[in-house]
PDB file of C-alpha atoms in Angstrom:
ATOM      1  CA  MET A   1     135.088 120.975 133.403  1.00 53.00           C
ATOM      2  CA  THR A   2     134.086 122.534 136.635  1.00 56.00           C
ATOM      3  CA  GLY A   3     130.615 122.094 138.059  1.00 56.00           C
ATOM      4  CA  THR A   4     129.654 125.671 137.163  1.00 54.00           C
ATOM      5  CA  ARG A   5     130.812 125.321 133.541  1.00 58.00           C
ATOM      6  CA  THR A   6     128.957 122.012 133.196  1.00 50.00           C
ATOM      7  CA  SER A   7     125.783 123.576 134.586  1.00 52.00           C
ATOM      8  CA  ARG A   8     126.056 126.541 132.217  1.00 58.00           C
ATOM      9  CA  LEU A   9     126.660 124.244 129.237  1.00 53.00           C
ATOM     10  CA  THR A  10     123.685 122.084 130.210  1.00 51.00           C
ATOM     11  CA  LEU A  11     121.487 125.169 130.578  1.00 49.00           C
ATOM     12  CA  LEU A  12     122.656 126.516 127.214  1.00 53.00           C
ATOM     13  CA  LEU A  13     122.022 123.213 125.414  1.00 54.00           C
ATOM     14  CA  THR A  14     118.612 122.839 127.043  1.00 54.00           C
ATOM     15  CA  THR A  15     117.680 126.373 126.008  1.00 54.00           C
ATOM     16  CA  LEU A  16     118.799 125.745 122.425  1.00 57.00           C
ATOM     17  CA  LEU A  17     117.362 122.255 121.968  1.00 59.00           C
ATOM     18  CA  LEU A  18     114.028 122.549 123.794  1.00 52.00           C
ATOM     19  CA  PRO A  19     112.431 124.679 121.068  1.00 51.00           C
ATOM     20  CA  LEU A  20     113.527 122.114 118.453  1.00 49.00           C
ATOM     21  CA  SER A  21     111.835 119.260 120.293  1.00 46.00           C
ATOM     22  CA  SER A  22     108.578 121.202 120.600  1.00 46.00           C
ATOM     23  CA  ILE A  23     108.656 122.094 116.890  1.00 51.00           C
ATOM     24  CA  ALA A  24     109.117 118.432 115.954  1.00 58.00           C
ATOM     25  CA  SER A  25     105.884 117.438 117.705  1.00 79.00           C
ATOM     26  CA  GLU A  26     103.831 120.494 116.746  1.00 94.00           C
ATOM     27  CA  VAL A  27     100.448 119.736 115.207  1.00 96.00           C
ATOM     28  CA  ARG A  28     100.211 120.843 111.599  1.00 97.00           C
ATOM     29  CA  ILE A  29      97.852 120.209 108.715  1.00 98.00           C
ATOM     30  CA  THR A  30      98.772 119.817 105.064  1.00 98.00           C
ATOM     31  CA  THR A  31      96.319 119.600 102.180  1.00 98.00           C
ATOM     32  CA  GLY A  32      96.461 118.468  98.596  1.00 97.00           C
ATOM     33  CA  PHE A  33      94.118 118.550  95.625  1.00 97.00           C
ATOM     34  CA  SER A  34      93.815 116.839  92.287  1.00 95.00           C
ATOM     35  CA  PRO A  35      94.083 117.068  89.472  1.00 92.00           C
ATOM     36  CA  GLY A  36      97.309 118.974  89.770  1.00 89.00           C
ATOM     37  CA  GLY A  37      99.554 116.667  91.751  1.00 85.00           C
ATOM     38  CA  SER A  38      99.452 118.080  95.259  1.00 95.00           C
ATOM     39  CA  ALA A  39      97.055 115.364  96.525  1.00 96.00           C
ATOM     40  CA  ILE A  40      99.330 112.465  95.630  1.00 96.00           C
ATOM     41  CA  GLU A  41     102.387 114.401  96.847  1.00 97.00           C
ATOM     42  CA  ASN A  42     100.677 114.924 100.215  1.00 98.00           C
ATOM     43  CA  ILE A  43      99.993 111.181 100.529  1.00 98.00           C
ATOM     44  CA  LEU A  44     103.486 110.116  99.465  1.00 98.00           C
ATOM     45  CA  THR A  45     105.081 112.595 101.882  1.00 98.00           C
ATOM     46  CA  ALA A  46     102.998 111.115 104.701  1.00 98.00           C
ATOM     47  CA  ILE A  47     103.955 107.538 103.778  1.00 99.00           C
ATOM     48  CA  ASN A  48     107.634 108.429 103.484  1.00 98.00           C
ATOM     49  CA  SER A  49     107.575 110.081 106.925  1.00 98.00           C
ATOM     50  CA  ALA A  50     106.679 106.817 108.688  1.00 99.00           C
ATOM     51  CA  ARG A  51     109.098 105.517 111.295  1.00 98.00           C
ATOM     52  CA  GLN A  52     107.083 102.638 112.827  1.00 99.00           C
ATOM     53  CA  SER A  53     103.746 101.821 111.209  1.00 99.00           C
ATOM     54  CA  ILE A  54     101.252 102.599 108.466  1.00 99.00           C
ATOM     55  CA  ASP A  55      97.684 101.283 108.545  1.00 99.00           C
ATOM     56  CA  VAL A  56      95.682 101.893 105.353  1.00 98.00           C
ATOM     57  CA  ALA A  57      91.915 101.645 104.851  1.00 97.00           C
ATOM     58  CA  ALA A  58      91.035 101.838 101.165  1.00 95.00           C
ATOM     59  CA  TYR A  59      88.039 101.568  98.898  1.00 92.00           C
ATOM     60  CA  SER A  60      89.579 101.303  95.437  1.00 88.00           C
ATOM     61  CA  PHE A  61      93.335 100.794  95.304  1.00 90.00           C
ATOM     62  CA  THR A  62      95.166 100.715  91.973  1.00 89.00           C
ATOM     63  CA  SER A  63      97.750 103.488  92.478  1.00 93.00           C
ATOM     64  CA  LYS A  64     101.252 102.302  91.597  1.00 95.00           C
ATOM     65  CA  PRO A  65     102.997 105.234  93.336  1.00 96.00           C
ATOM     66  CA  VAL A  66     101.124 104.610  96.605  1.00 97.00           C
ATOM     67  CA  ALA A  67     101.668 100.838  96.420  1.00 97.00           C
ATOM     68  CA  ILE A  68     105.382 101.285  95.697  1.00 98.00           C
ATOM     69  CA  ALA A  69     105.750 103.787  98.563  1.00 98.00           C
ATOM     70  CA  LEU A  70     104.049 101.340 100.959  1.00 98.00           C
ATOM     71  CA  ASP A  71     106.272  98.488  99.774  1.00 98.00           C
ATOM     72  CA  ASN A  72     109.365 100.685 100.186  1.00 98.00           C
ATOM     73  CA  ALA A  73     108.222 101.554 103.712  1.00 99.00           C
ATOM     74  CA  SER A  74     107.785  97.868 104.492  1.00 98.00           C
ATOM     75  CA  GLN A  75     111.283  97.158 103.176  1.00 98.00           C
ATOM     76  CA  ARG A  76     112.592  99.879 105.553  1.00 98.00           C
ATOM     77  CA  GLY A  77     111.102  97.894 108.447  1.00 98.00           C
ATOM     78  CA  ILE A  78     107.877  99.875 108.792  1.00 99.00           C
ATOM     79  CA  LYS A  79     104.883  97.720 109.801  1.00 99.00           C
ATOM     80  CA  VAL A  80     102.338  98.172 106.973  1.00 99.00           C
ATOM     81  CA  ARG A  81      98.791  96.759 106.945  1.00 99.00           C
ATOM     82  CA  VAL A  82      96.015  97.331 104.404  1.00 98.00           C
ATOM     83  CA  VAL A  83      92.281  96.680 104.698  1.00 97.00           C
ATOM     84  CA  ALA A  84      90.275  97.286 101.539  1.00 94.00           C
ATOM     85  CA  ASP A  85      86.821  96.866 100.055  1.00 89.00           C
ATOM     86  CA  ALA A  86      86.481  93.245  98.946  1.00 88.00           C
ATOM     87  CA  LYS A  87      84.423  93.832  95.824  1.00 82.00           C
ATOM     88  CA  ASP A  88      86.702  96.489  94.384  1.00 74.00           C
ATOM     89  CA  ASN A  89      90.076  94.855  95.081  1.00 76.00           C
ATOM     90  CA  ARG A  90      89.899  91.160  94.183  1.00 74.00           C
ATOM     91  CA  GLY A  91      91.275  91.596  90.671  1.00 69.00           C
ATOM     92  CA  ARG A  92      94.776  90.579  89.746  1.00 68.00           C
ATOM     93  CA  TYR A  93      95.584  94.178  88.767  1.00 69.00           C
ATOM     94  CA  SER A  94      94.663  95.594  92.146  1.00 82.00           C
ATOM     95  CA  ALA A  95      97.473  97.177  94.137  1.00 92.00           C
ATOM     96  CA  VAL A  96      96.112  95.228  97.105  1.00 89.00           C
ATOM     97  CA  THR A  97      96.902  91.949  95.319  1.00 90.00           C
ATOM     98  CA  TRP A  98     100.398  93.209  94.476  1.00 93.00           C
ATOM     99  CA  LEU A  99     101.041  94.288  98.085  1.00 95.00           C
ATOM    100  CA  LYS A 100      99.862  90.905  99.368  1.00 94.00           C
ATOM    101  CA  HIS A 101     102.300  89.166  97.008  1.00 93.00           C
ATOM    102  CA  LYS A 102     105.045  91.438  98.408  1.00 96.00           C
ATOM    103  CA  GLY A 103     104.322  90.056 101.897  1.00 97.00           C
ATOM    104  CA  ILE A 104     102.361  92.994 103.282  1.00 98.00           C
ATOM    105  CA  PRO A 105      99.421  91.935 105.480  1.00 98.00           C
ATOM    106  CA  VAL A 106      96.186  92.599 103.591  1.00 96.00           C
ATOM    107  CA  ARG A 107      92.573  91.929 104.471  1.00 96.00           C
ATOM    108  CA  LEU A 108      89.464  92.412 102.370  1.00 94.00           C
ATOM    109  CA  ASN A 109      86.267  93.598 104.024  1.00 92.00           C
ATOM    110  CA  ASP A 110      82.964  92.548 102.435  1.00 92.00           C
ATOM    111  CA  ARG A 111      80.694  93.340 105.349  1.00 90.00           C
ATOM    112  CA  TYR A 112      79.251  96.509 103.786  1.00 87.00           C
ATOM    113  CA  ALA A 113      77.699  97.439 100.454  1.00 87.00           C
ATOM    114  CA  ILE A 114      80.840  99.560 100.061  1.00 86.00           C
ATOM    115  CA  GLN A 115      83.783  99.829 102.468  1.00 86.00           C
ATOM    116  CA  HIS A 116      84.331 103.398 101.301  1.00 93.00           C
ATOM    117  CA  ASN A 117      87.031 104.605 103.689  1.00 94.00           C
ATOM    118  CA  LYS A 118      90.190 106.280 102.435  1.00 97.00           C
ATOM    119  CA  PHE A 119      92.603 106.933 105.272  1.00 98.00           C
ATOM    120  CA  MET A 120      95.972 106.088 106.763  1.00 99.00           C
ATOM    121  CA  VAL A 121      97.229 106.141 110.327  1.00 99.00           C
ATOM    122  CA  ILE A 122     100.974 106.702 110.476  1.00 99.00           C
ATOM    123  CA  ASP A 123     103.035 105.977 113.592  1.00 99.00           C
ATOM    124  CA  GLY A 124      99.896 106.248 115.729  1.00 98.00           C
ATOM    125  CA  VAL A 125     100.023 110.059 115.647  1.00 98.00           C
ATOM    126  CA  THR A 126      99.466 111.213 112.057  1.00 99.00           C
ATOM    127  CA  THR A 127      96.296 110.763 109.992  1.00 99.00           C
ATOM    128  CA  GLN A 128      95.815 111.058 106.231  1.00 99.00           C
ATOM    129  CA  THR A 129      92.222 111.230 104.993  1.00 98.00           C
ATOM    130  CA  GLY A 130      90.035 112.836 102.338  1.00 97.00           C
ATOM    131  CA  SER A 131      88.050 111.945  99.245  1.00 96.00           C
ATOM    132  CA  PHE A 132      91.120 110.657  97.379  1.00 95.00           C
ATOM    133  CA  ASN A 133      90.866 106.992  96.361  1.00 91.00           C
ATOM    134  CA  TYR A 134      94.285 105.432  95.930  1.00 93.00           C
ATOM    135  CA  THR A 135      93.843 105.218  92.129  1.00 88.00           C
ATOM    136  CA  SER A 136      95.331 106.746  88.997  1.00 87.00           C
ATOM    137  CA  SER A 137      91.908 108.274  88.217  1.00 90.00           C
ATOM    138  CA  ALA A 138      92.049 110.167  91.512  1.00 91.00           C
ATOM    139  CA  VAL A 139      95.352 111.670  90.379  1.00 86.00           C
ATOM    140  CA  LYS A 140      94.510 112.432  86.751  1.00 89.00           C
ATOM    141  CA  ARG A 141      90.759 112.669  86.189  1.00 91.00           C
ATOM    142  CA  ASN A 142      88.853 113.317  89.404  1.00 93.00           C
ATOM    143  CA  ALA A 143      88.520 116.374  91.608  1.00 96.00           C
ATOM    144  CA  GLU A 144      89.807 115.016  94.921  1.00 94.00           C
ATOM    145  CA  ASN A 145      91.320 116.190  98.198  1.00 97.00           C
ATOM    146  CA  THR A 146      93.670 114.934 100.874  1.00 98.00           C
ATOM    147  CA  VAL A 147      94.326 116.164 104.379  1.00 98.00           C
ATOM    148  CA  VAL A 148      97.216 115.071 106.578  1.00 99.00           C
ATOM    149  CA  ILE A 149      96.938 115.900 110.271  1.00 99.00           C
ATOM    150  CA  TRP A 150     100.476 115.602 111.593  1.00 98.00           C
ATOM    151  CA  ASN A 151     101.417 114.836 115.218  1.00 98.00           C
ATOM    152  CA  GLU A 152      97.861 114.781 116.565  1.00 98.00           C
ATOM    153  CA  PRO A 153      97.407 111.553 118.555  1.00 98.00           C
ATOM    154  CA  SER A 154      93.731 111.938 119.492  1.00 98.00           C
ATOM    155  CA  THR A 155      92.620 112.104 115.846  1.00 98.00           C
ATOM    156  CA  ALA A 156      94.969 109.256 114.945  1.00 99.00           C
ATOM    157  CA  GLN A 157      93.585 107.141 117.800  1.00 98.00           C
ATOM    158  CA  ALA A 158      90.010 107.617 116.560  1.00 98.00           C
ATOM    159  CA  TYR A 159      91.013 106.514 113.050  1.00 99.00           C
ATOM    160  CA  GLN A 160      93.118 103.683 114.490  1.00 99.00           C
ATOM    161  CA  GLY A 161      90.052 102.368 116.304  1.00 98.00           C
ATOM    162  CA  GLU A 162      88.108 102.377 113.041  1.00 98.00           C
ATOM    163  CA  PHE A 163      90.974 100.684 111.200  1.00 98.00           C
ATOM    164  CA  ASN A 164      91.185  97.988 113.886  1.00 98.00           C
ATOM    165  CA  ARG A 165      87.441  97.350 113.622  1.00 97.00           C
ATOM    166  CA  LEU A 166      87.579  97.043 109.815  1.00 97.00           C
ATOM    167  CA  TRP A 167      90.689  94.861 110.068  1.00 97.00           C
ATOM    168  CA  SER A 168      89.001  92.482 112.534  1.00 97.00           C
ATOM    169  CA  GLU A 169      86.012  92.153 110.167  1.00 96.00           C
ATOM    170  CA  GLY A 170      88.211  91.478 107.137  1.00 90.00           C
ATOM    171  CA  THR A 171      89.487  88.216 105.740  1.00 90.00           C
ATOM    172  CA  ASP A 172      92.923  87.305 104.401  1.00 87.00           C
TER     173      ASP A 172
END
């Protein structure tokens, strides 16, 4: 190829691909509600989007679909960590106990009357939060909500700081 043809091809490819790269990192917000299924779908979509890491802060955690999705992410090489309320997650039927037995780092936090957070930080740029406890009741019986803020690092960093604080207070 001549220098002019190479330059034109480079310009054409840059023009075509630049919009795709800006779309990929565009901030967007998705919501979900329960009952009805969209809340759990929103959470599972967020988990399945992970490429590097998922940090979870949970109050009550008994949801099999969420636990399985986190385990699957871990098996794909995603770094998964969970910090949960100590009083609500010590039982043998807790998803936290199951995840710990699967080799996922888990800490229980008993510093507060209730460690009532319900959020995830995914890849350091996406945040999932809302009233939704990671439980079957949240899916089937409660009126709950979820919000995922995609590709917004400043929000994710604020939640990451809170996760790190709760994690440092927790015990294995």
